[in-house]
PDB file of N, CA and C in Angstrom:
ATOM      1  N   MET C   1      -2.753 -10.675  -5.152  1.00  0.00           N
ATOM      2  CA  MET C   1      -1.798  -9.620  -4.867  1.00  0.00           C
ATOM      3  C   MET C   1      -1.683  -9.473  -3.358  1.00  0.00           C
ATOM      4  N   LEU C   2      -0.470  -9.527  -2.866  1.00  0.00           N
ATOM      5  CA  LEU C   2      -0.214  -9.355  -1.442  1.00  0.00           C
ATOM      6  C   LEU C   2       0.142  -7.898  -1.178  1.00  0.00           C
ATOM      7  N   ILE C   3      -0.552  -7.291  -0.226  1.00  0.00           N
ATOM      8  CA  ILE C   3      -0.337  -5.895   0.126  1.00  0.00           C
ATOM      9  C   ILE C   3       0.180  -5.831   1.553  1.00  0.00           C
ATOM     10  N   ALA C   4       1.351  -5.225   1.722  1.00  0.00           N
ATOM     11  CA  ALA C   4       1.887  -4.960   3.056  1.00  0.00           C
ATOM     12  C   ALA C   4       1.386  -3.586   3.476  1.00  0.00           C
ATOM     13  N   TYR C   5       1.123  -3.400   4.770  1.00  0.00           N
ATOM     14  CA  TYR C   5       0.639  -2.099   5.218  1.00  0.00           C
ATOM     15  C   TYR C   5       1.212  -1.732   6.579  1.00  0.00           C
ATOM     16  N   THR C   6       1.317  -0.431   6.810  1.00  0.00           N
ATOM     17  CA  THR C   6       1.767   0.086   8.096  1.00  0.00           C
ATOM     18  C   THR C   6       0.566   0.217   9.023  1.00  0.00           C
ATOM     19  N   GLU C   7       0.833   0.385  10.302  1.00  0.00           N
ATOM     20  CA  GLU C   7      -0.254   0.487  11.284  1.00  0.00           C
ATOM     21  C   GLU C   7      -1.193   1.644  10.982  1.00  0.00           C
ATOM     22  N   ASP C   8      -0.646   2.758  10.506  1.00  0.00           N
ATOM     23  CA  ASP C   8      -1.509   3.908  10.234  1.00  0.00           C
ATOM     24  C   ASP C   8      -2.389   3.713   8.993  1.00  0.00           C
ATOM     25  N   ALA C   9      -2.165   2.647   8.244  1.00  0.00           N
ATOM     26  CA  ALA C   9      -2.988   2.333   7.076  1.00  0.00           C
ATOM     27  C   ALA C   9      -3.906   1.131   7.326  1.00  0.00           C
ATOM     28  N   ALA C  10      -4.000   0.677   8.566  1.00  0.00           N
ATOM     29  CA  ALA C  10      -4.796  -0.513   8.886  1.00  0.00           C
ATOM     30  C   ALA C  10      -6.281  -0.382   8.511  1.00  0.00           C
ATOM     31  N   PRO C  11      -6.937   0.758   8.743  1.00  0.00           N
ATOM     32  CA  PRO C  11      -8.351   0.849   8.347  1.00  0.00           C
ATOM     33  C   PRO C  11      -8.560   0.650   6.841  1.00  0.00           C
ATOM     34  N   GLN C  12      -7.688   1.248   6.036  1.00  0.00           N
ATOM     35  CA  GLN C  12      -7.803   1.072   4.587  1.00  0.00           C
ATOM     36  C   GLN C  12      -7.483  -0.364   4.186  1.00  0.00           C
ATOM     37  N   ALA C  13      -6.521  -0.983   4.858  1.00  0.00           N
ATOM     38  CA  ALA C  13      -6.178  -2.377   4.566  1.00  0.00           C
ATOM     39  C   ALA C  13      -7.355  -3.302   4.877  1.00  0.00           C
ATOM     40  N   ARG C  14      -8.055  -3.042   5.975  1.00  0.00           N
ATOM     41  CA  ARG C  14      -9.237  -3.867   6.305  1.00  0.00           C
ATOM     42  C   ARG C  14     -10.310  -3.715   5.232  1.00  0.00           C
ATOM     43  N   ALA C  15     -10.510  -2.492   4.755  1.00  0.00           N
ATOM     44  CA  ALA C  15     -11.498  -2.269   3.696  1.00  0.00           C
ATOM     45  C   ALA C  15     -11.090  -2.985   2.411  1.00  0.00           C
ATOM     46  N   LEU C  16      -9.806  -2.946   2.079  1.00  0.00           N
ATOM     47  CA  LEU C  16      -9.332  -3.652   0.879  1.00  0.00           C
ATOM     48  C   LEU C  16      -9.469  -5.160   1.037  1.00  0.00           C
ATOM     49  N   SER C  17      -9.265  -5.669   2.241  1.00  0.00           N
ATOM     50  CA  SER C  17      -9.444  -7.105   2.493  1.00  0.00           C
ATOM     51  C   SER C  17     -10.885  -7.518   2.216  1.00  0.00           C
ATOM     52  N   ARG C  18     -11.820  -6.666   2.613  1.00  0.00           N
ATOM     53  CA  ARG C  18     -13.242  -6.968   2.351  1.00  0.00           C
ATOM     54  C   ARG C  18     -13.550  -6.954   0.857  1.00  0.00           C
ATOM     55  N   MET C  19     -12.709  -6.284   0.061  1.00  0.00           N
ATOM     56  CA  MET C  19     -12.881  -6.244  -1.394  1.00  0.00           C
ATOM     57  C   MET C  19     -12.167  -7.395  -2.086  1.00  0.00           C
ATOM     58  N   GLY C  20     -11.487  -8.246  -1.323  1.00  0.00           N
ATOM     59  CA  GLY C  20     -10.842  -9.411  -1.912  1.00  0.00           C
ATOM     60  C   GLY C  20      -9.325  -9.352  -2.003  1.00  0.00           C
ATOM     61  N   PHE C  21      -8.719  -8.260  -1.572  1.00  0.00           N
ATOM     62  CA  PHE C  21      -7.261  -8.163  -1.582  1.00  0.00           C
ATOM     63  C   PHE C  21      -6.685  -8.858  -0.353  1.00  0.00           C
ATOM     64  N   THR C  22      -5.485  -9.396  -0.483  1.00  0.00           N
ATOM     65  CA  THR C  22      -4.794 -10.032   0.638  1.00  0.00           C
ATOM     66  C   THR C  22      -3.865  -9.007   1.259  1.00  0.00           C
ATOM     67  N   CYS C  23      -4.120  -8.664   2.514  1.00  0.00           N
ATOM     68  CA  CYS C  23      -3.340  -7.642   3.206  1.00  0.00           C
ATOM     69  C   CYS C  23      -2.709  -8.235   4.463  1.00  0.00           C
ATOM     70  N   GLN C  24      -1.454  -7.886   4.693  1.00  0.00           N
ATOM     71  CA  GLN C  24      -0.740  -8.322   5.887  1.00  0.00           C
ATOM     72  C   GLN C  24       0.033  -7.150   6.465  1.00  0.00           C
ATOM     73  N   PRO C  25       0.176  -7.106   7.797  1.00  0.00           N
ATOM     74  CA  PRO C  25       1.016  -6.060   8.391  1.00  0.00           C
ATOM     75  C   PRO C  25       2.428  -6.146   7.814  1.00  0.00           C
ATOM     76  N   ALA C  26       3.069  -5.000   7.703  1.00  0.00           N
ATOM     77  CA  ALA C  26       4.391  -4.931   7.078  1.00  0.00           C
ATOM     78  C   ALA C  26       5.397  -5.874   7.727  1.00  0.00           C
ATOM     79  N   ALA C  27       5.311  -6.049   9.027  1.00  0.00           N
ATOM     80  CA  ALA C  27       6.271  -6.906   9.726  1.00  0.00           C
ATOM     81  C   ALA C  27       6.138  -8.374   9.340  1.00  0.00           C
ATOM     82  N   GLN C  28       4.977  -8.781   8.818  1.00  0.00           N
ATOM     83  CA  GLN C  28       4.726 -10.182   8.471  1.00  0.00           C
ATOM     84  C   GLN C  28       4.765 -10.453   6.971  1.00  0.00           C
ATOM     85  N   ALA C  29       4.726  -9.416   6.170  1.00  0.00           N
ATOM     86  CA  ALA C  29       4.586  -9.589   4.723  1.00  0.00           C
ATOM     87  C   ALA C  29       5.903  -9.979   4.066  1.00  0.00           C
ATOM     88  N   VAL C  30       5.857 -11.044   3.281  1.00  0.00           N
ATOM     89  CA  VAL C  30       6.997 -11.503   2.488  1.00  0.00           C
ATOM     90  C   VAL C  30       6.493 -11.683   1.059  1.00  0.00           C
ATOM     91  N   GLY C  31       7.201 -11.101   0.109  1.00  0.00           N
ATOM     92  CA  GLY C  31       6.787 -11.207  -1.289  1.00  0.00           C
ATOM     93  C   GLY C  31       5.634 -10.280  -1.630  1.00  0.00           C
ATOM     94  N   TYR C  32       5.524  -9.155  -0.952  1.00  0.00           N
ATOM     95  CA  TYR C  32       4.421  -8.223  -1.186  1.00  0.00           C
ATOM     96  C   TYR C  32       4.609  -7.499  -2.521  1.00  0.00           C
ATOM     97  N   GLU C  33       3.480  -7.182  -3.160  1.00  0.00           N
ATOM     98  CA  GLU C  33       3.506  -6.491  -4.444  1.00  0.00           C
ATOM     99  C   GLU C  33       3.138  -5.018  -4.325  1.00  0.00           C
ATOM    100  N   ALA C  34       2.575  -4.645  -3.191  1.00  0.00           N
ATOM    101  CA  ALA C  34       2.238  -3.244  -2.937  1.00  0.00           C
ATOM    102  C   ALA C  34       2.481  -2.946  -1.468  1.00  0.00           C
ATOM    103  N   PHE C  35       2.855  -1.711  -1.196  1.00  0.00           N
ATOM    104  CA  PHE C  35       3.104  -1.265   0.174  1.00  0.00           C
ATOM    105  C   PHE C  35       2.209  -0.071   0.445  1.00  0.00           C
ATOM    106  N   LEU C  36       1.258  -0.243   1.336  1.00  0.00           N
ATOM    107  CA  LEU C  36       0.262   0.765   1.664  1.00  0.00           C
ATOM    108  C   LEU C  36       0.674   1.467   2.951  1.00  0.00           C
ATOM    109  N   TYR C  37       0.777   2.779   2.894  1.00  0.00           N
ATOM    110  CA  TYR C  37       1.148   3.522   4.095  1.00  0.00           C
ATOM    111  C   TYR C  37       0.303   4.778   4.224  1.00  0.00           C
ATOM    112  N   GLY C  38       0.126   5.224   5.439  1.00  0.00           N
ATOM    113  CA  GLY C  38      -0.741   6.362   5.696  1.00  0.00           C
ATOM    114  C   GLY C  38      -0.024   7.654   5.972  1.00  0.00           C
ATOM    115  N   ALA C  39       1.286   7.644   5.928  1.00  0.00           N
ATOM    116  CA  ALA C  39       2.052   8.854   6.228  1.00  0.00           C
ATOM    117  C   ALA C  39       1.745   9.954   5.222  1.00  0.00           C
ATOM    118  N   THR C  40       1.689  11.173   5.714  1.00  0.00           N
ATOM    119  CA  THR C  40       1.461  12.305   4.816  1.00  0.00           C
ATOM    120  C   THR C  40       2.774  12.886   4.321  1.00  0.00           C
ATOM    121  N   VAL C  41       3.878  12.470   4.921  1.00  0.00           N
ATOM    122  CA  VAL C  41       5.198  12.916   4.466  1.00  0.00           C
ATOM    123  C   VAL C  41       5.994  11.694   4.035  1.00  0.00           C
ATOM    124  N   TYR C  42       6.939  11.895   3.149  1.00  0.00           N
ATOM    125  CA  TYR C  42       7.695  10.781   2.603  1.00  0.00           C
ATOM    126  C   TYR C  42       8.980  10.496   3.371  1.00  0.00           C
ATOM    127  N   SER C  43       9.388  11.403   4.266  1.00  0.00           N
ATOM    128  CA  SER C  43      10.650  11.193   4.970  1.00  0.00           C
ATOM    129  C   SER C  43      10.588   9.928   5.813  1.00  0.00           C
ATOM    130  N   GLY C  44      11.574   9.097   5.657  1.00  0.00           N
ATOM    131  CA  GLY C  44      11.658   7.873   6.442  1.00  0.00           C
ATOM    132  C   GLY C  44      10.841   6.705   5.918  1.00  0.00           C
ATOM    133  N   ILE C  45      10.125   6.866   4.812  1.00  0.00           N
ATOM    134  CA  ILE C  45       9.267   5.777   4.329  1.00  0.00           C
ATOM    135  C   ILE C  45      10.097   4.557   3.956  1.00  0.00           C
ATOM    136  N   PHE C  46      11.300   4.756   3.435  1.00  0.00           N
ATOM    137  CA  PHE C  46      12.112   3.612   3.039  1.00  0.00           C
ATOM    138  C   PHE C  46      12.657   2.859   4.244  1.00  0.00           C
ATOM    139  N   LEU C  47      12.699   3.503   5.383  1.00  0.00           N
ATOM    140  CA  LEU C  47      13.108   2.806   6.604  1.00  0.00           C
ATOM    141  C   LEU C  47      12.009   1.880   7.108  1.00  0.00           C
ATOM    142  N   ARG C  48      10.773   2.110   6.674  1.00  0.00           N
ATOM    143  CA  ARG C  48       9.644   1.309   7.132  1.00  0.00           C
ATOM    144  C   ARG C  48       9.280   0.178   6.183  1.00  0.00           C
ATOM    145  N   LEU C  49       9.945   0.088   5.040  1.00  0.00           N
ATOM    146  CA  LEU C  49       9.634  -0.959   4.066  1.00  0.00           C
ATOM    147  C   LEU C  49      10.108  -2.319   4.561  1.00  0.00           C
ATOM    148  N   PRO C  50       9.268  -3.339   4.450  1.00  0.00           N
ATOM    149  CA  PRO C  50       9.729  -4.692   4.777  1.00  0.00           C
ATOM    150  C   PRO C  50      10.846  -5.113   3.832  1.00  0.00           C
ATOM    151  N   ASP C  51      11.672  -6.037   4.282  1.00  0.00           N
ATOM    152  CA  ASP C  51      12.869  -6.434   3.538  1.00  0.00           C
ATOM    153  C   ASP C  51      12.613  -7.242   2.270  1.00  0.00           C
ATOM    154  N   GLN C  52      11.503  -7.943   2.162  1.00  0.00           N
ATOM    155  CA  GLN C  52      11.336  -8.899   1.079  1.00  0.00           C
ATOM    156  C   GLN C  52      10.137  -8.604   0.185  1.00  0.00           C
ATOM    157  N   PRO C  53      10.289  -7.654  -0.767  1.00  0.00           N
ATOM    158  CA  PRO C  53       9.208  -7.428  -1.731  1.00  0.00           C
ATOM    159  C   PRO C  53       9.166  -8.553  -2.763  1.00  0.00           C
ATOM    160  N   ALA C  54       8.192  -8.485  -3.647  1.00  0.00           N
ATOM    161  CA  ALA C  54       8.106  -9.447  -4.748  1.00  0.00           C
ATOM    162  C   ALA C  54       9.326  -9.290  -5.648  1.00  0.00           C
ATOM    163  N   ALA C  55       9.602 -10.296  -6.436  1.00  0.00           N
ATOM    164  CA  ALA C  55      10.789 -10.303  -7.293  1.00  0.00           C
ATOM    165  C   ALA C  55      10.820  -9.110  -8.252  1.00  0.00           C
ATOM    166  N   ARG C  56       9.656  -8.668  -8.700  1.00  0.00           N
ATOM    167  CA  ARG C  56       9.598  -7.544  -9.645  1.00  0.00           C
ATOM    168  C   ARG C  56       9.407  -6.204  -8.947  1.00  0.00           C
ATOM    169  N   GLY C  57       9.527  -6.151  -7.627  1.00  0.00           N
ATOM    170  CA  GLY C  57       9.376  -4.897  -6.905  1.00  0.00           C
ATOM    171  C   GLY C  57       7.961  -4.712  -6.379  1.00  0.00           C
ATOM    172  N   ALA C  58       7.723  -3.537  -5.807  1.00  0.00           N
ATOM    173  CA  ALA C  58       6.427  -3.261  -5.189  1.00  0.00           C
ATOM    174  C   ALA C  58       5.986  -1.828  -5.477  1.00  0.00           C
ATOM    175  N   LEU C  59       4.690  -1.652  -5.576  1.00  0.00           N
ATOM    176  CA  LEU C  59       4.085  -0.342  -5.753  1.00  0.00           C
ATOM    177  C   LEU C  59       3.968   0.326  -4.387  1.00  0.00           C
ATOM    178  N   LEU C  60       4.554   1.517  -4.220  1.00  0.00           N
ATOM    179  CA  LEU C  60       4.423   2.279  -2.978  1.00  0.00           C
ATOM    180  C   LEU C  60       3.174   3.135  -3.095  1.00  0.00           C
ATOM    181  N   LEU C  61       2.244   2.959  -2.169  1.00  0.00           N
ATOM    182  CA  LEU C  61       0.946   3.587  -2.299  1.00  0.00           C
ATOM    183  C   LEU C  61       0.558   4.339  -1.029  1.00  0.00           C
ATOM    184  N   PRO C  62       0.625   5.682  -1.049  1.00  0.00           N
ATOM    185  CA  PRO C  62       0.154   6.447   0.103  1.00  0.00           C
ATOM    186  C   PRO C  62      -1.373   6.445   0.119  1.00  0.00           C
ATOM    187  N   CYS C  63      -1.964   6.176   1.261  1.00  0.00           N
ATOM    188  CA  CYS C  63      -3.424   6.085   1.308  1.00  0.00           C
ATOM    189  C   CYS C  63      -4.076   7.321   1.919  1.00  0.00           C
ATOM    190  N   HIS C  64      -3.286   8.304   2.283  1.00  0.00           N
ATOM    191  CA  HIS C  64      -3.821   9.528   2.864  1.00  0.00           C
ATOM    192  C   HIS C  64      -4.761  10.215   1.866  1.00  0.00           C
ATOM    193  N   ASN C  65      -5.968  10.523   2.312  1.00  0.00           N
ATOM    194  CA  ASN C  65      -6.990  11.209   1.500  1.00  0.00           C
ATOM    195  C   ASN C  65      -7.469  10.402   0.296  1.00  0.00           C
ATOM    196  N   LYS C  66      -7.388   9.080   0.362  1.00  0.00           N
ATOM    197  CA  LYS C  66      -7.915   8.229  -0.710  1.00  0.00           C
ATOM    198  C   LYS C  66      -8.944   7.277  -0.122  1.00  0.00           C
ATOM    199  N   SER C  67     -10.016   7.074  -0.839  1.00  0.00           N
ATOM    200  CA  SER C  67     -11.040   6.120  -0.403  1.00  0.00           C
ATOM    201  C   SER C  67     -10.574   4.701  -0.709  1.00  0.00           C
ATOM    202  N   PRO C  68     -11.160   3.713  -0.042  1.00  0.00           N
ATOM    203  CA  PRO C  68     -10.825   2.323  -0.379  1.00  0.00           C
ATOM    204  C   PRO C  68     -11.084   2.001  -1.849  1.00  0.00           C
ATOM    205  N   GLU C  69     -12.113   2.597  -2.424  1.00  0.00           N
ATOM    206  CA  GLU C  69     -12.414   2.352  -3.841  1.00  0.00           C
ATOM    207  C   GLU C  69     -11.313   2.915  -4.736  1.00  0.00           C
ATOM    208  N   GLN C  70     -10.804   4.101  -4.389  1.00  0.00           N
ATOM    209  CA  GLN C  70      -9.708   4.687  -5.161  1.00  0.00           C
ATOM    210  C   GLN C  70      -8.447   3.827  -5.047  1.00  0.00           C
ATOM    211  N   LEU C  71      -8.170   3.345  -3.843  1.00  0.00           N
ATOM    212  CA  LEU C  71      -7.002   2.486  -3.642  1.00  0.00           C
ATOM    213  C   LEU C  71      -7.129   1.198  -4.442  1.00  0.00           C
ATOM    214  N   ALA C  72      -8.322   0.610  -4.441  1.00  0.00           N
ATOM    215  CA  ALA C  72      -8.550  -0.632  -5.193  1.00  0.00           C
ATOM    216  C   ALA C  72      -8.320  -0.414  -6.682  1.00  0.00           C
ATOM    217  N   LEU C  73      -8.774   0.716  -7.201  1.00  0.00           N
ATOM    218  CA  LEU C  73      -8.576   1.014  -8.623  1.00  0.00           C
ATOM    219  C   LEU C  73      -7.091   1.157  -8.953  1.00  0.00           C
ATOM    220  N   ILE C  74      -6.354   1.851  -8.094  1.00  0.00           N
ATOM    221  CA  ILE C  74      -4.911   2.012  -8.297  1.00  0.00           C
ATOM    222  C   ILE C  74      -4.225   0.653  -8.267  1.00  0.00           C
ATOM    223  N   LEU C  75      -4.607  -0.196  -7.317  1.00  0.00           N
ATOM    224  CA  LEU C  75      -3.992  -1.523  -7.206  1.00  0.00           C
ATOM    225  C   LEU C  75      -4.317  -2.402  -8.407  1.00  0.00           C
ATOM    226  N   ARG C  76      -5.534  -2.319  -8.897  1.00  0.00           N
ATOM    227  CA  ARG C  76      -5.900  -3.127 -10.069  1.00  0.00           C
ATOM    228  C   ARG C  76      -5.141  -2.673 -11.312  1.00  0.00           C
ATOM    229  N   ARG C  77      -4.943  -1.379 -11.437  1.00  0.00           N
ATOM    230  CA  ARG C  77      -4.199  -0.844 -12.579  1.00  0.00           C
ATOM    231  C   ARG C  77      -2.688  -0.952 -12.371  1.00  0.00           C
ATOM    232  N   ARG C  78      -2.291  -1.096 -11.107  1.00  0.00           N
ATOM    233  CA  ARG C  78      -0.877  -1.125 -10.716  1.00  0.00           C
ATOM    234  C   ARG C  78      -0.137   0.117 -11.197  1.00  0.00           C
ATOM    235  N   SER C  79      -0.819   1.239 -11.122  1.00  0.00           N
ATOM    236  CA  SER C  79      -0.169   2.516 -11.473  1.00  0.00           C
ATOM    237  C   SER C  79      -0.729   3.613 -10.589  1.00  0.00           C
ATOM    238  N   TYR C  80       0.078   4.607 -10.356  1.00  0.00           N
ATOM    239  CA  TYR C  80      -0.323   5.734  -9.540  1.00  0.00           C
ATOM    240  C   TYR C  80       0.294   6.991 -10.122  1.00  0.00           C
ATOM    241  N   SER C  81      -0.527   7.990 -10.353  1.00  0.00           N
ATOM    242  CA  SER C  81      -0.021   9.272 -10.823  1.00  0.00           C
ATOM    243  C   SER C  81      -0.975  10.357 -10.342  1.00  0.00           C
ATOM    244  N   PRO C  82      -0.587  11.557 -10.188  1.00  0.00           N
ATOM    245  CA  PRO C  82       0.767  12.056 -10.376  1.00  0.00           C
ATOM    246  C   PRO C  82       1.655  11.685  -9.206  1.00  0.00           C
ATOM    247  N   LEU C  83       2.946  11.614  -9.459  1.00  0.00           N
ATOM    248  CA  LEU C  83       3.884  11.269  -8.410  1.00  0.00           C
ATOM    249  C   LEU C  83       4.160  12.448  -7.494  1.00  0.00           C
ATOM    250  N   PHE C  84       4.030  13.663  -7.999  1.00  0.00           N
ATOM    251  CA  PHE C  84       4.307  14.855  -7.191  1.00  0.00           C
ATOM    252  C   PHE C  84       3.113  15.777  -7.176  1.00  0.00           C
TER     253      PHE C  84
END
């Protein structure tokens, strides 16, 4: 699974890389299946998405207040709730 991430999510991306996930900065990621971001607000998040997600789309995953273990579990399940 390729995970694209924003600069503010770099610490969590490094931790996920140590767990075996493939993480790349958003500017370099092509065909990503998840998008990890650290913003606490959602405004403008779609302006920061890289242009080329995977063919079936990508999971948008805010990492604010989540441990690397929690993020890994969400990524393995490929689901996140609650949305609001």
